[in-house]
Amino acid sequence: EDQVTQSPEALRLQEGESSSLNCSYTVSGLRGLFWYRQDPGKGPEFLFTLYSAGEEKEKERLKATLTKKESFLHITAPKPEDSATYLCAVVWADKLIFGTGTRLQVFP
Amino acid sequence: DAGVIQSPRHEVTEMGQEVTLRCKPISGHDYLFWYRQTMMRGLELLIYFNNNVPIDDSGMPEDRFSAKMPNASFSTLKIQPSEPRDSAVYFCASSLPLPGSVDTQYFGPGTRLTVL
């Protein structure tokens, strides 16, 4: 059973068109959820950590939120430089379990 | 800090050959992780170390894979013999300890391995 599921797999947005990426998880007793950004040919780059339902964190055009079943990464007025694959990961047994990511493309 | 350093960045080898990937973690980080990333399976944890000791190697796919961490500043992942299905991008990451949870893992640039 998949523990972390991300949707959609791919998302194409016009510059300025806000949207949200979803990360749903099935682990019980969540001890942390991470968001990473990955550019082609590079390693994942840390964005946010969320620990409890109701928690929110923001960075520039990105805002991450957390409920008991899922997390959202909201992108407000995206720019082409926001194009990347966004990965979420949950803490399970002292490890990170990653989703397969959402590939975001923002067109000018 | 220079971040996590991996070498080589690209490796092309022939089936049956031995491959050694190298990683230098961020200074002061107690945890070191080896991941493999493919289009089909995404990012998978292979093994991780705490204070140079292997803690969980349940993700290592076969006995052909081995990893060592002889000191706090160096780790290797070895594949012997290599097979075409081992072709992937291999990432090393490191982190500080965080009681009760997992601290932020910082990733290296990866090694793209192609086995012909």
mmCIF file with all atom_site columns, C-alpha atoms in Angstrom:
data_model
loop_
_atom_site.group_PDB
_atom_site.id
_atom_site.type_symbol
_atom_site.label_atom_id
_atom_site.label_alt_id
_atom_site.label_comp_id
_atom_site.label_asym_id
_atom_site.label_entity_id
_atom_site.label_seq_id
_atom_site.pdbx_PDB_ins_code
_atom_site.Cartn_x
_atom_site.Cartn_y
_atom_site.Cartn_z
_atom_site.occupancy
_atom_site.B_iso_or_equiv
_atom_site.pdbx_formal_charge
_atom_site.auth_seq_id
_atom_site.auth_comp_id
_atom_site.auth_asym_id
_atom_site.auth_atom_id
_atom_site.pdbx_PDB_model_num
ATOM 1   C CA . GLU A 1 1   ? 0.000  0.000  0.000   1.00 0.00 ? 1   GLU A CA 1
ATOM 2   C CA . ASP A 1 2   ? 1.366  3.394  -1.029  1.00 0.00 ? 2   ASP A CA 1
ATOM 3   C CA . GLN A 1 3   ? 2.079  5.534  1.995   1.00 0.00 ? 3   GLN A CA 1
ATOM 4   C CA . VAL A 1 4   ? 2.550  8.797  0.116   1.00 0.00 ? 4   VAL A CA 1
ATOM 5   C CA . THR A 1 5   ? 0.575  9.768  -2.981  1.00 0.00 ? 5   THR A CA 1
ATOM 6   C CA . GLN A 1 6   ? 1.050  12.998 -4.881  1.00 0.00 ? 6   GLN A CA 1
ATOM 7   C CA . SER A 1 7   ? -1.341 14.531 -7.385  1.00 0.00 ? 7   SER A CA 1
ATOM 8   C CA . PRO A 1 8   ? -1.458 15.564 -10.073 1.00 0.00 ? 8   PRO A CA 1
ATOM 9   C CA . GLU A 1 9   ? 1.534  13.840 -11.668 1.00 0.00 ? 9   GLU A CA 1
ATOM 10  C CA . ALA A 1 10  ? 2.039  16.831 -13.938 1.00 0.00 ? 10  ALA A CA 1
ATOM 11  C CA . LEU A 1 11  ? 0.641  20.351 -13.975 1.00 0.00 ? 11  LEU A CA 1
ATOM 12  C CA . ARG A 1 12  ? 0.930  23.044 -16.618 1.00 0.00 ? 12  ARG A CA 1
ATOM 13  C CA . LEU A 1 13  ? 0.142  26.599 -15.577 1.00 0.00 ? 13  LEU A CA 1
ATOM 14  C CA . GLN A 1 14  ? 0.163  29.964 -17.235 1.00 0.00 ? 14  GLN A CA 1
ATOM 15  C CA . GLU A 1 15  ? 2.311  32.535 -15.469 1.00 0.00 ? 15  GLU A CA 1
ATOM 16  C CA . GLY A 1 16  ? 0.185  34.110 -12.729 1.00 0.00 ? 16  GLY A CA 1
ATOM 17  C CA . GLU A 1 17  ? -2.300 31.215 -12.615 1.00 0.00 ? 17  GLU A CA 1
ATOM 18  C CA . SER A 1 18  ? -2.451 30.040 -8.993  1.00 0.00 ? 18  SER A CA 1
ATOM 19  C CA . SER A 1 19  ? -2.948 26.372 -8.143  1.00 0.00 ? 19  SER A CA 1
ATOM 20  C CA . SER A 1 20  ? -2.333 23.690 -5.523  1.00 0.00 ? 20  SER A CA 1
ATOM 21  C CA . LEU A 1 21  ? -0.393 20.436 -5.371  1.00 0.00 ? 21  LEU A CA 1
ATOM 22  C CA . ASN A 1 22  ? -1.634 17.614 -3.166  1.00 0.00 ? 22  ASN A CA 1
ATOM 23  C CA . CYS A 1 23  ? 0.216  15.101 -1.005  1.00 0.00 ? 23  CYS A CA 1
ATOM 24  C CA . SER A 1 24  ? -1.905 12.495 0.775   1.00 0.00 ? 24  SER A CA 1
ATOM 25  C CA . TYR A 1 25  ? -0.457 10.011 3.244   1.00 0.00 ? 25  TYR A CA 1
ATOM 26  C CA . THR A 1 26  ? -1.572 6.923  5.128   1.00 0.00 ? 26  THR A CA 1
ATOM 27  C CA . VAL A 1 27  ? 0.987  6.723  7.936   1.00 0.00 ? 27  VAL A CA 1
ATOM 28  C CA . SER A 1 28  ? -0.516 7.042  11.383  1.00 0.00 ? 28  SER A CA 1
ATOM 29  C CA . GLY A 1 29  ? 0.927  9.278  14.053  1.00 0.00 ? 29  GLY A CA 1
ATOM 30  C CA . LEU A 1 30  ? 2.632  11.629 11.608  1.00 0.00 ? 30  LEU A CA 1
ATOM 31  C CA . ARG A 1 31  ? 5.984  12.834 12.931  1.00 0.00 ? 31  ARG A CA 1
ATOM 32  C CA . GLY A 1 32  ? 6.787  15.192 10.104  1.00 0.00 ? 32  GLY A CA 1
ATOM 33  C CA . LEU A 1 33  ? 6.069  15.970 6.466   1.00 0.00 ? 33  LEU A CA 1
ATOM 34  C CA . PHE A 1 34  ? 8.650  17.534 4.163   1.00 0.00 ? 34  PHE A CA 1
ATOM 35  C CA . TRP A 1 35  ? 8.362  19.393 0.867   1.00 0.00 ? 35  TRP A CA 1
ATOM 36  C CA . TYR A 1 36  ? 11.301 19.478 -1.537  1.00 0.00 ? 36  TYR A CA 1
ATOM 37  C CA . ARG A 1 37  ? 11.850 21.069 -4.922  1.00 0.00 ? 37  ARG A CA 1
ATOM 38  C CA . GLN A 1 38  ? 13.921 19.253 -7.557  1.00 0.00 ? 38  GLN A CA 1
ATOM 39  C CA . ASP A 1 39  ? 15.270 20.870 -10.710 1.00 0.00 ? 39  ASP A CA 1
ATOM 40  C CA . PRO A 1 40  ? 16.388 18.693 -13.644 1.00 0.00 ? 40  PRO A CA 1
ATOM 41  C CA . GLY A 1 41  ? 19.832 17.223 -13.079 1.00 0.00 ? 41  GLY A CA 1
ATOM 42  C CA . LYS A 1 42  ? 19.987 18.333 -9.450  1.00 0.00 ? 42  LYS A CA 1
ATOM 43  C CA . GLY A 1 43  ? 19.316 16.912 -6.024  1.00 0.00 ? 43  GLY A CA 1
ATOM 44  C CA . PRO A 1 44  ? 16.138 17.721 -4.087  1.00 0.00 ? 44  PRO A CA 1
ATOM 45  C CA . GLU A 1 45  ? 16.231 21.082 -2.332  1.00 0.00 ? 45  GLU A CA 1
ATOM 46  C CA . PHE A 1 46  ? 14.482 21.519 1.009   1.00 0.00 ? 46  PHE A CA 1
ATOM 47  C CA . LEU A 1 47  ? 11.460 23.829 1.146   1.00 0.00 ? 47  LEU A CA 1
ATOM 48  C CA . PHE A 1 48  ? 9.342  23.176 4.265   1.00 0.00 ? 48  PHE A CA 1
ATOM 49  C CA . THR A 1 49  ? 8.752  20.890 7.211   1.00 0.00 ? 49  THR A CA 1
ATOM 50  C CA . LEU A 1 50  ? 5.313  20.547 8.817   1.00 0.00 ? 50  LEU A CA 1
ATOM 51  C CA . TYR A 1 51  ? 4.721  18.642 12.038  1.00 0.00 ? 51  TYR A CA 1
ATOM 52  C CA . SER A 1 52  ? 1.095  19.046 13.102  1.00 0.00 ? 52  SER A CA 1
ATOM 53  C CA . ALA A 1 53  ? -2.350 19.446 11.551  1.00 0.00 ? 53  ALA A CA 1
ATOM 54  C CA . GLY A 1 54  ? -3.217 23.082 11.032  1.00 0.00 ? 54  GLY A CA 1
ATOM 55  C CA . GLU A 1 55  ? 0.373  24.155 10.591  1.00 0.00 ? 55  GLU A CA 1
ATOM 56  C CA . GLU A 1 56  ? 1.219  26.450 7.678   1.00 0.00 ? 56  GLU A CA 1
ATOM 57  C CA . LYS A 1 57  ? 4.521  27.732 6.298   1.00 0.00 ? 57  LYS A CA 1
ATOM 58  C CA . GLU A 1 58  ? 5.247  30.243 3.562   1.00 0.00 ? 58  GLU A CA 1
ATOM 59  C CA . LYS A 1 59  ? 8.170  31.117 1.355   1.00 0.00 ? 59  LYS A CA 1
ATOM 60  C CA . GLU A 1 60  ? 7.803  33.663 -1.436  1.00 0.00 ? 60  GLU A CA 1
ATOM 61  C CA . ARG A 1 61  ? 4.992  32.372 -3.702  1.00 0.00 ? 61  ARG A CA 1
ATOM 62  C CA . LEU A 1 62  ? 4.714  29.016 -1.920  1.00 0.00 ? 62  LEU A CA 1
ATOM 63  C CA . LYS A 1 63  ? 2.582  28.083 1.061   1.00 0.00 ? 63  LYS A CA 1
ATOM 64  C CA . ALA A 1 64  ? 2.411  24.600 2.580   1.00 0.00 ? 64  ALA A CA 1
ATOM 65  C CA . THR A 1 65  ? -0.468 23.433 4.748   1.00 0.00 ? 65  THR A CA 1
ATOM 66  C CA . LEU A 1 66  ? -1.106 20.222 6.654   1.00 0.00 ? 66  LEU A CA 1
ATOM 67  C CA . THR A 1 67  ? -4.210 18.292 7.726   1.00 0.00 ? 67  THR A CA 1
ATOM 68  C CA . LYS A 1 68  ? -4.486 14.866 9.339   1.00 0.00 ? 68  LYS A CA 1
ATOM 69  C CA . LYS A 1 69  ? -4.654 13.155 5.949   1.00 0.00 ? 69  LYS A CA 1
ATOM 70  C CA . GLU A 1 70  ? -2.905 15.399 3.462   1.00 0.00 ? 70  GLU A CA 1
ATOM 71  C CA . SER A 1 71  ? -0.748 18.392 2.719   1.00 0.00 ? 71  SER A CA 1
ATOM 72  C CA . PHE A 1 72  ? -1.130 21.038 0.074   1.00 0.00 ? 72  PHE A CA 1
ATOM 73  C CA . LEU A 1 73  ? 1.499  23.163 -1.587  1.00 0.00 ? 73  LEU A CA 1
ATOM 74  C CA . HIS A 1 74  ? -0.211 26.307 -2.804  1.00 0.00 ? 74  HIS A CA 1
ATOM 75  C CA . ILE A 1 75  ? 1.515  28.302 -5.517  1.00 0.00 ? 75  ILE A CA 1
ATOM 76  C CA . THR A 1 76  ? 0.323  31.890 -5.869  1.00 0.00 ? 76  THR A CA 1
ATOM 77  C CA . ALA A 1 77  ? 0.942  33.795 -9.107  1.00 0.00 ? 77  ALA A CA 1
ATOM 78  C CA . PRO A 1 78  ? 3.650  31.374 -10.270 1.00 0.00 ? 78  PRO A CA 1
ATOM 79  C CA . LYS A 1 79  ? 6.539  32.423 -12.477 1.00 0.00 ? 79  LYS A CA 1
ATOM 80  C CA . PRO A 1 80  ? 8.444  30.333 -15.034 1.00 0.00 ? 80  PRO A CA 1
ATOM 81  C CA . GLU A 1 81  ? 11.291 29.915 -12.537 1.00 0.00 ? 81  GLU A CA 1
ATOM 82  C CA . ASP A 1 82  ? 8.914  27.951 -10.301 1.00 0.00 ? 82  ASP A CA 1
ATOM 83  C CA . SER A 1 83  ? 8.971  25.154 -12.884 1.00 0.00 ? 83  SER A CA 1
ATOM 84  C CA . ALA A 1 84  ? 10.356 22.045 -11.178 1.00 0.00 ? 84  ALA A CA 1
ATOM 85  C CA . THR A 1 85  ? 9.307  18.736 -9.685  1.00 0.00 ? 85  THR A CA 1
ATOM 86  C CA . TYR A 1 86  ? 7.890  19.084 -6.181  1.00 0.00 ? 86  TYR A CA 1
ATOM 87  C CA . LEU A 1 87  ? 8.352  16.123 -3.851  1.00 0.00 ? 87  LEU A CA 1
ATOM 88  C CA . CYS A 1 88  ? 6.729  15.466 -0.521  1.00 0.00 ? 88  CYS A CA 1
ATOM 89  C CA . ALA A 1 89  ? 7.967  12.971 2.054   1.00 0.00 ? 89  ALA A CA 1
ATOM 90  C CA . VAL A 1 90  ? 6.647  11.691 5.362   1.00 0.00 ? 90  VAL A CA 1
ATOM 91  C CA . VAL A 1 91  ? 8.562  10.452 8.371   1.00 0.00 ? 91  VAL A CA 1
ATOM 92  C CA . TRP A 1 92  ? 8.073  6.740  8.923   1.00 0.00 ? 92  TRP A CA 1
ATOM 93  C CA . ALA A 1 93  ? 10.218 4.501  11.129  1.00 0.00 ? 93  ALA A CA 1
ATOM 94  C CA . ASP A 1 94  ? 12.938 7.169  11.374  1.00 0.00 ? 94  ASP A CA 1
ATOM 95  C CA . LYS A 1 95  ? 13.122 7.424  7.595   1.00 0.00 ? 95  LYS A CA 1
ATOM 96  C CA . LEU A 1 96  ? 11.634 9.604  4.895   1.00 0.00 ? 96  LEU A CA 1
ATOM 97  C CA . ILE A 1 97  ? 9.188  7.988  2.482   1.00 0.00 ? 97  ILE A CA 1
ATOM 98  C CA . PHE A 1 98  ? 8.925  10.054 -0.696  1.00 0.00 ? 98  PHE A CA 1
ATOM 99  C CA . GLY A 1 99  ? 6.041  10.450 -3.091  1.00 0.00 ? 99  GLY A CA 1
ATOM 100 C CA . THR A 1 100 ? 6.705  10.282 -6.812  1.00 0.00 ? 100 THR A CA 1
ATOM 101 C CA . GLY A 1 101 ? 6.340  14.036 -7.214  1.00 0.00 ? 101 GLY A CA 1
ATOM 102 C CA . THR A 1 102 ? 4.379  16.587 -9.211  1.00 0.00 ? 102 THR A CA 1
ATOM 103 C CA . ARG A 1 103 ? 6.102  17.972 -12.284 1.00 0.00 ? 103 ARG A CA 1
ATOM 104 C CA . LEU A 1 104 ? 5.138  21.641 -12.578 1.00 0.00 ? 104 LEU A CA 1
ATOM 105 C CA . GLN A 1 105 ? 5.617  23.680 -15.747 1.00 0.00 ? 105 GLN A CA 1
ATOM 106 C CA . VAL A 1 106 ? 4.851  27.395 -15.743 1.00 0.00 ? 106 VAL A CA 1
ATOM 107 C CA . PHE A 1 107 ? 4.620  29.090 -19.126 1.00 0.00 ? 107 PHE A CA 1
ATOM 108 C CA . PRO A 1 108 ? 5.088  32.834 -19.718 1.00 0.00 ? 108 PRO A CA 1
ATOM 109 C CA . ASP B 2 1   ? 29.750 24.944 3.783   1.00 0.00 ? 1   ASP B CA 1
ATOM 110 C CA . ALA B 2 2   ? 30.121 23.257 0.407   1.00 0.00 ? 2   ALA B CA 1
ATOM 111 C CA . GLY B 2 3   ? 27.104 21.039 0.957   1.00 0.00 ? 3   GLY B CA 1
ATOM 112 C CA . VAL B 2 4   ? 27.014 17.312 0.264   1.00 0.00 ? 4   VAL B CA 1
ATOM 113 C CA . ILE B 2 5   ? 29.620 16.340 -2.308  1.00 0.00 ? 5   ILE B CA 1
ATOM 114 C CA . GLN B 2 6   ? 29.252 13.345 -4.595  1.00 0.00 ? 6   GLN B CA 1
ATOM 115 C CA . SER B 2 7   ? 31.579 11.849 -7.162  1.00 0.00 ? 7   SER B CA 1
ATOM 116 C CA . PRO B 2 8   ? 31.597 11.043 -9.939  1.00 0.00 ? 8   PRO B CA 1
ATOM 117 C CA . ARG B 2 9   ? 28.707 13.076 -11.350 1.00 0.00 ? 9   ARG B CA 1
ATOM 118 C CA . HIS B 2 10  ? 28.314 10.692 -14.268 1.00 0.00 ? 10  HIS B CA 1
ATOM 119 C CA . GLU B 2 11  ? 29.398 7.088  -14.639 1.00 0.00 ? 11  GLU B CA 1
ATOM 120 C CA . VAL B 2 12  ? 29.028 4.894  -17.685 1.00 0.00 ? 12  VAL B CA 1
ATOM 121 C CA . THR B 2 13  ? 30.111 1.305  -17.342 1.00 0.00 ? 13  THR B CA 1
ATOM 122 C CA . GLU B 2 14  ? 29.538 -2.084 -18.861 1.00 0.00 ? 14  GLU B CA 1
ATOM 123 C CA . MET B 2 15  ? 27.506 -4.865 -17.347 1.00 0.00 ? 15  MET B CA 1
ATOM 124 C CA . GLY B 2 16  ? 29.541 -6.933 -14.919 1.00 0.00 ? 16  GLY B CA 1
ATOM 125 C CA . GLN B 2 17  ? 31.922 -4.168 -13.931 1.00 0.00 ? 17  GLN B CA 1
ATOM 126 C CA . GLU B 2 18  ? 32.333 -2.869 -10.392 1.00 0.00 ? 18  GLU B CA 1
ATOM 127 C CA . VAL B 2 19  ? 31.039 0.632  -9.695  1.00 0.00 ? 19  VAL B CA 1
ATOM 128 C CA . THR B 2 20  ? 31.944 2.770  -6.684  1.00 0.00 ? 20  THR B CA 1
ATOM 129 C CA . LEU B 2 21  ? 30.052 5.934  -5.833  1.00 0.00 ? 21  LEU B CA 1
ATOM 130 C CA . ARG B 2 22  ? 31.431 8.369  -3.279  1.00 0.00 ? 22  ARG B CA 1
ATOM 131 C CA . CYS B 2 23  ? 29.914 10.851 -0.871  1.00 0.00 ? 23  CYS B CA 1
ATOM 132 C CA . LYS B 2 24  ? 31.183 13.485 1.540   1.00 0.00 ? 24  LYS B CA 1
ATOM 133 C CA . PRO B 2 25  ? 28.437 14.643 3.927   1.00 0.00 ? 25  PRO B CA 1
ATOM 134 C CA . ILE B 2 26  ? 28.055 18.095 5.428   1.00 0.00 ? 26  ILE B CA 1
ATOM 135 C CA . SER B 2 27  ? 30.491 18.505 8.293   1.00 0.00 ? 27  SER B CA 1
ATOM 136 C CA . GLY B 2 28  ? 28.865 17.822 11.648  1.00 0.00 ? 28  GLY B CA 1
ATOM 137 C CA . HIS B 2 29  ? 25.950 15.824 10.260  1.00 0.00 ? 29  HIS B CA 1
ATOM 138 C CA . ASP B 2 30  ? 25.542 12.526 12.078  1.00 0.00 ? 30  ASP B CA 1
ATOM 139 C CA . TYR B 2 31  ? 23.229 10.873 9.566   1.00 0.00 ? 31  TYR B CA 1
ATOM 140 C CA . LEU B 2 32  ? 24.054 9.834  6.003   1.00 0.00 ? 32  LEU B CA 1
ATOM 141 C CA . PHE B 2 33  ? 21.569 8.414  3.517   1.00 0.00 ? 33  PHE B CA 1
ATOM 142 C CA . TRP B 2 34  ? 21.902 6.751  0.126   1.00 0.00 ? 34  TRP B CA 1
ATOM 143 C CA . TYR B 2 35  ? 18.934 7.003  -2.259  1.00 0.00 ? 35  TYR B CA 1
ATOM 144 C CA . ARG B 2 36  ? 18.234 5.783  -5.772  1.00 0.00 ? 36  ARG B CA 1
ATOM 145 C CA . GLN B 2 37  ? 15.917 7.663  -8.136  1.00 0.00 ? 37  GLN B CA 1
ATOM 146 C CA . THR B 2 38  ? 14.278 6.223  -11.237 1.00 0.00 ? 38  THR B CA 1
ATOM 147 C CA . MET B 2 39  ? 11.333 7.340  -13.339 1.00 0.00 ? 39  MET B CA 1
ATOM 148 C CA . MET B 2 40  ? 9.391  4.209  -12.447 1.00 0.00 ? 40  MET B CA 1
ATOM 149 C CA . ARG B 2 41  ? 9.976  4.035  -8.693  1.00 0.00 ? 41  ARG B CA 1
ATOM 150 C CA . GLY B 2 42  ? 10.854 7.585  -7.719  1.00 0.00 ? 42  GLY B CA 1
ATOM 151 C CA . LEU B 2 43  ? 13.221 8.258  -4.840  1.00 0.00 ? 43  LEU B CA 1
ATOM 152 C CA . GLU B 2 44  ? 13.965 5.155  -2.759  1.00 0.00 ? 44  GLU B CA 1
ATOM 153 C CA . LEU B 2 45  ? 16.065 4.898  0.377   1.00 0.00 ? 45  LEU B CA 1
ATOM 154 C CA . LEU B 2 46  ? 18.767 2.248  0.074   1.00 0.00 ? 46  LEU B CA 1
ATOM 155 C CA . ILE B 2 47  ? 20.614 2.507  3.382   1.00 0.00 ? 47  ILE B CA 1
ATOM 156 C CA . TYR B 2 48  ? 21.388 4.997  6.109   1.00 0.00 ? 48  TYR B CA 1
ATOM 157 C CA . PHE B 2 49  ? 24.110 5.444  8.692   1.00 0.00 ? 49  PHE B CA 1
ATOM 158 C CA . ASN B 2 50  ? 24.188 7.082  12.094  1.00 0.00 ? 50  ASN B CA 1
ATOM 159 C CA . ASN B 2 51  ? 27.621 8.026  13.412  1.00 0.00 ? 51  ASN B CA 1
ATOM 160 C CA . ASN B 2 52  ? 29.228 5.834  10.728  1.00 0.00 ? 52  ASN B CA 1
ATOM 161 C CA . VAL B 2 53  ? 27.190 2.759  11.741  1.00 0.00 ? 53  VAL B CA 1
ATOM 162 C CA . PRO B 2 54  ? 24.703 1.262  9.249   1.00 0.00 ? 54  PRO B CA 1
ATOM 163 C CA . ILE B 2 55  ? 21.253 1.422  10.831  1.00 0.00 ? 55  ILE B CA 1
ATOM 164 C CA . ASP B 2 56  ? 18.858 0.221  8.150   1.00 0.00 ? 56  ASP B CA 1
ATOM 165 C CA . ASP B 2 57  ? 19.873 -1.458 4.898   1.00 0.00 ? 57  ASP B CA 1
ATOM 166 C CA . SER B 2 58  ? 16.460 -2.930 4.113   1.00 0.00 ? 58  SER B CA 1
ATOM 167 C CA . GLY B 2 59  ? 16.292 -0.898 0.919   1.00 0.00 ? 59  GLY B CA 1
ATOM 168 C CA . MET B 2 60  ? 19.441 -2.383 -0.575  1.00 0.00 ? 60  MET B CA 1
ATOM 169 C CA . PRO B 2 61  ? 18.088 -4.341 -3.524  1.00 0.00 ? 61  PRO B CA 1
ATOM 170 C CA . GLU B 2 62  ? 20.525 -7.244 -3.609  1.00 0.00 ? 62  GLU B CA 1
ATOM 171 C CA . ASP B 2 63  ? 23.814 -8.551 -2.278  1.00 0.00 ? 63  ASP B CA 1
ATOM 172 C CA . ARG B 2 64  ? 25.462 -6.917 -5.262  1.00 0.00 ? 64  ARG B CA 1
ATOM 173 C CA . PHE B 2 65  ? 25.025 -3.621 -3.418  1.00 0.00 ? 65  PHE B CA 1
ATOM 174 C CA . SER B 2 66  ? 27.177 -2.685 -0.428  1.00 0.00 ? 66  SER B CA 1
ATOM 175 C CA . ALA B 2 67  ? 27.844 0.544  1.433   1.00 0.00 ? 67  ALA B CA 1
ATOM 176 C CA . LYS B 2 68  ? 30.487 1.612  3.897   1.00 0.00 ? 68  LYS B CA 1
ATOM 177 C CA . MET B 2 69  ? 31.222 4.649  5.996   1.00 0.00 ? 69  MET B CA 1
ATOM 178 C CA . PRO B 2 70  ? 34.797 4.360  7.288   1.00 0.00 ? 70  PRO B CA 1
ATOM 179 C CA . ASN B 2 71  ? 34.722 7.801  8.905   1.00 0.00 ? 71  ASN B CA 1
ATOM 180 C CA . ALA B 2 72  ? 32.427 10.767 9.487   1.00 0.00 ? 72  ALA B CA 1
ATOM 181 C CA . SER B 2 73  ? 33.410 12.503 6.268   1.00 0.00 ? 73  SER B CA 1
ATOM 182 C CA . PHE B 2 74  ? 33.271 9.745  3.677   1.00 0.00 ? 74  PHE B CA 1
ATOM 183 C CA . SER B 2 75  ? 30.951 7.015  2.441   1.00 0.00 ? 75  SER B CA 1
ATOM 184 C CA . THR B 2 76  ? 30.900 4.685  -0.549  1.00 0.00 ? 76  THR B CA 1
ATOM 185 C CA . LEU B 2 77  ? 28.190 2.755  -2.332  1.00 0.00 ? 77  LEU B CA 1
ATOM 186 C CA . LYS B 2 78  ? 29.499 -0.147 -4.360  1.00 0.00 ? 78  LYS B CA 1
ATOM 187 C CA . ILE B 2 79  ? 27.756 -2.268 -6.953  1.00 0.00 ? 79  ILE B CA 1
ATOM 188 C CA . GLN B 2 80  ? 29.484 -5.472 -7.971  1.00 0.00 ? 80  GLN B CA 1
ATOM 189 C CA . PRO B 2 81  ? 28.716 -6.775 -10.510 1.00 0.00 ? 81  PRO B CA 1
ATOM 190 C CA . SER B 2 82  ? 26.668 -4.025 -12.118 1.00 0.00 ? 82  SER B CA 1
ATOM 191 C CA . GLU B 2 83  ? 23.619 -4.751 -14.288 1.00 0.00 ? 83  GLU B CA 1
ATOM 192 C CA . PRO B 2 84  ? 21.671 -2.575 -16.764 1.00 0.00 ? 84  PRO B CA 1
ATOM 193 C CA . ARG B 2 85  ? 18.724 -2.384 -14.333 1.00 0.00 ? 85  ARG B CA 1
ATOM 194 C CA . ASP B 2 86  ? 20.993 -0.566 -11.874 1.00 0.00 ? 86  ASP B CA 1
ATOM 195 C CA . SER B 2 87  ? 20.970 2.459  -14.182 1.00 0.00 ? 87  SER B CA 1
ATOM 196 C CA . ALA B 2 88  ? 19.570 5.350  -12.147 1.00 0.00 ? 88  ALA B CA 1
ATOM 197 C CA . VAL B 2 89  ? 20.558 8.522  -10.353 1.00 0.00 ? 89  VAL B CA 1
ATOM 198 C CA . TYR B 2 90  ? 22.055 7.835  -6.934  1.00 0.00 ? 90  TYR B CA 1
ATOM 199 C CA . PHE B 2 91  ? 21.815 10.536 -4.288  1.00 0.00 ? 91  PHE B CA 1
ATOM 200 C CA . CYS B 2 92  ? 23.584 10.939 -1.002  1.00 0.00 ? 92  CYS B CA 1
ATOM 201 C CA . ALA B 2 93  ? 22.026 13.070 1.737   1.00 0.00 ? 93  ALA B CA 1
ATOM 202 C CA . SER B 2 94  ? 23.006 14.028 5.260   1.00 0.00 ? 94  SER B CA 1
ATOM 203 C CA . SER B 2 95  ? 21.255 15.452 8.303   1.00 0.00 ? 95  SER B CA 1
ATOM 204 C CA . LEU B 2 96  ? 21.558 16.310 11.946  1.00 0.00 ? 96  LEU B CA 1
ATOM 205 C CA . PRO B 2 97  ? 19.773 14.199 14.581  1.00 0.00 ? 97  PRO B CA 1
ATOM 206 C CA . LEU B 2 98  ? 16.297 15.251 15.707  1.00 0.00 ? 98  LEU B CA 1
ATOM 207 C CA . PRO B 2 99  ? 14.886 13.309 18.690  1.00 0.00 ? 99  PRO B CA 1
ATOM 208 C CA . GLY B 2 100 ? 11.521 11.767 17.916  1.00 0.00 ? 100 GLY B CA 1
ATOM 209 C CA . SER B 2 101 ? 11.585 12.645 14.252  1.00 0.00 ? 101 SER B CA 1
ATOM 210 C CA . VAL B 2 102 ? 13.798 13.144 11.216  1.00 0.00 ? 102 VAL B CA 1
ATOM 211 C CA . ASP B 2 103 ? 15.665 16.382 10.631  1.00 0.00 ? 103 ASP B CA 1
ATOM 212 C CA . THR B 2 104 ? 16.010 18.073 7.274   1.00 0.00 ? 104 THR B CA 1
ATOM 213 C CA . GLN B 2 105 ? 18.025 16.004 4.850   1.00 0.00 ? 105 GLN B CA 1
ATOM 214 C CA . TYR B 2 106 ? 20.335 17.890 2.507   1.00 0.00 ? 106 TYR B CA 1
ATOM 215 C CA . PHE B 2 107 ? 20.977 16.212 -0.790  1.00 0.00 ? 107 PHE B CA 1
ATOM 216 C CA . GLY B 2 108 ? 24.036 16.100 -2.990  1.00 0.00 ? 108 GLY B CA 1
ATOM 217 C CA . PRO B 2 109 ? 23.904 16.662 -6.760  1.00 0.00 ? 109 PRO B CA 1
ATOM 218 C CA . GLY B 2 110 ? 23.687 12.947 -7.482  1.00 0.00 ? 110 GLY B CA 1
ATOM 219 C CA . THR B 2 111 ? 25.598 10.455 -9.623  1.00 0.00 ? 111 THR B CA 1
ATOM 220 C CA . ARG B 2 112 ? 23.951 9.436  -12.880 1.00 0.00 ? 112 ARG B CA 1
ATOM 221 C CA . LEU B 2 113 ? 24.874 5.791  -13.476 1.00 0.00 ? 113 LEU B CA 1
ATOM 222 C CA . THR B 2 114 ? 24.426 4.128  -16.828 1.00 0.00 ? 114 THR B CA 1
ATOM 223 C CA . VAL B 2 115 ? 25.173 0.427  -17.131 1.00 0.00 ? 115 VAL B CA 1
ATOM 224 C CA . LEU B 2 116 ? 25.392 -0.779 -20.723 1.00 0.00 ? 116 LEU B CA 1
#
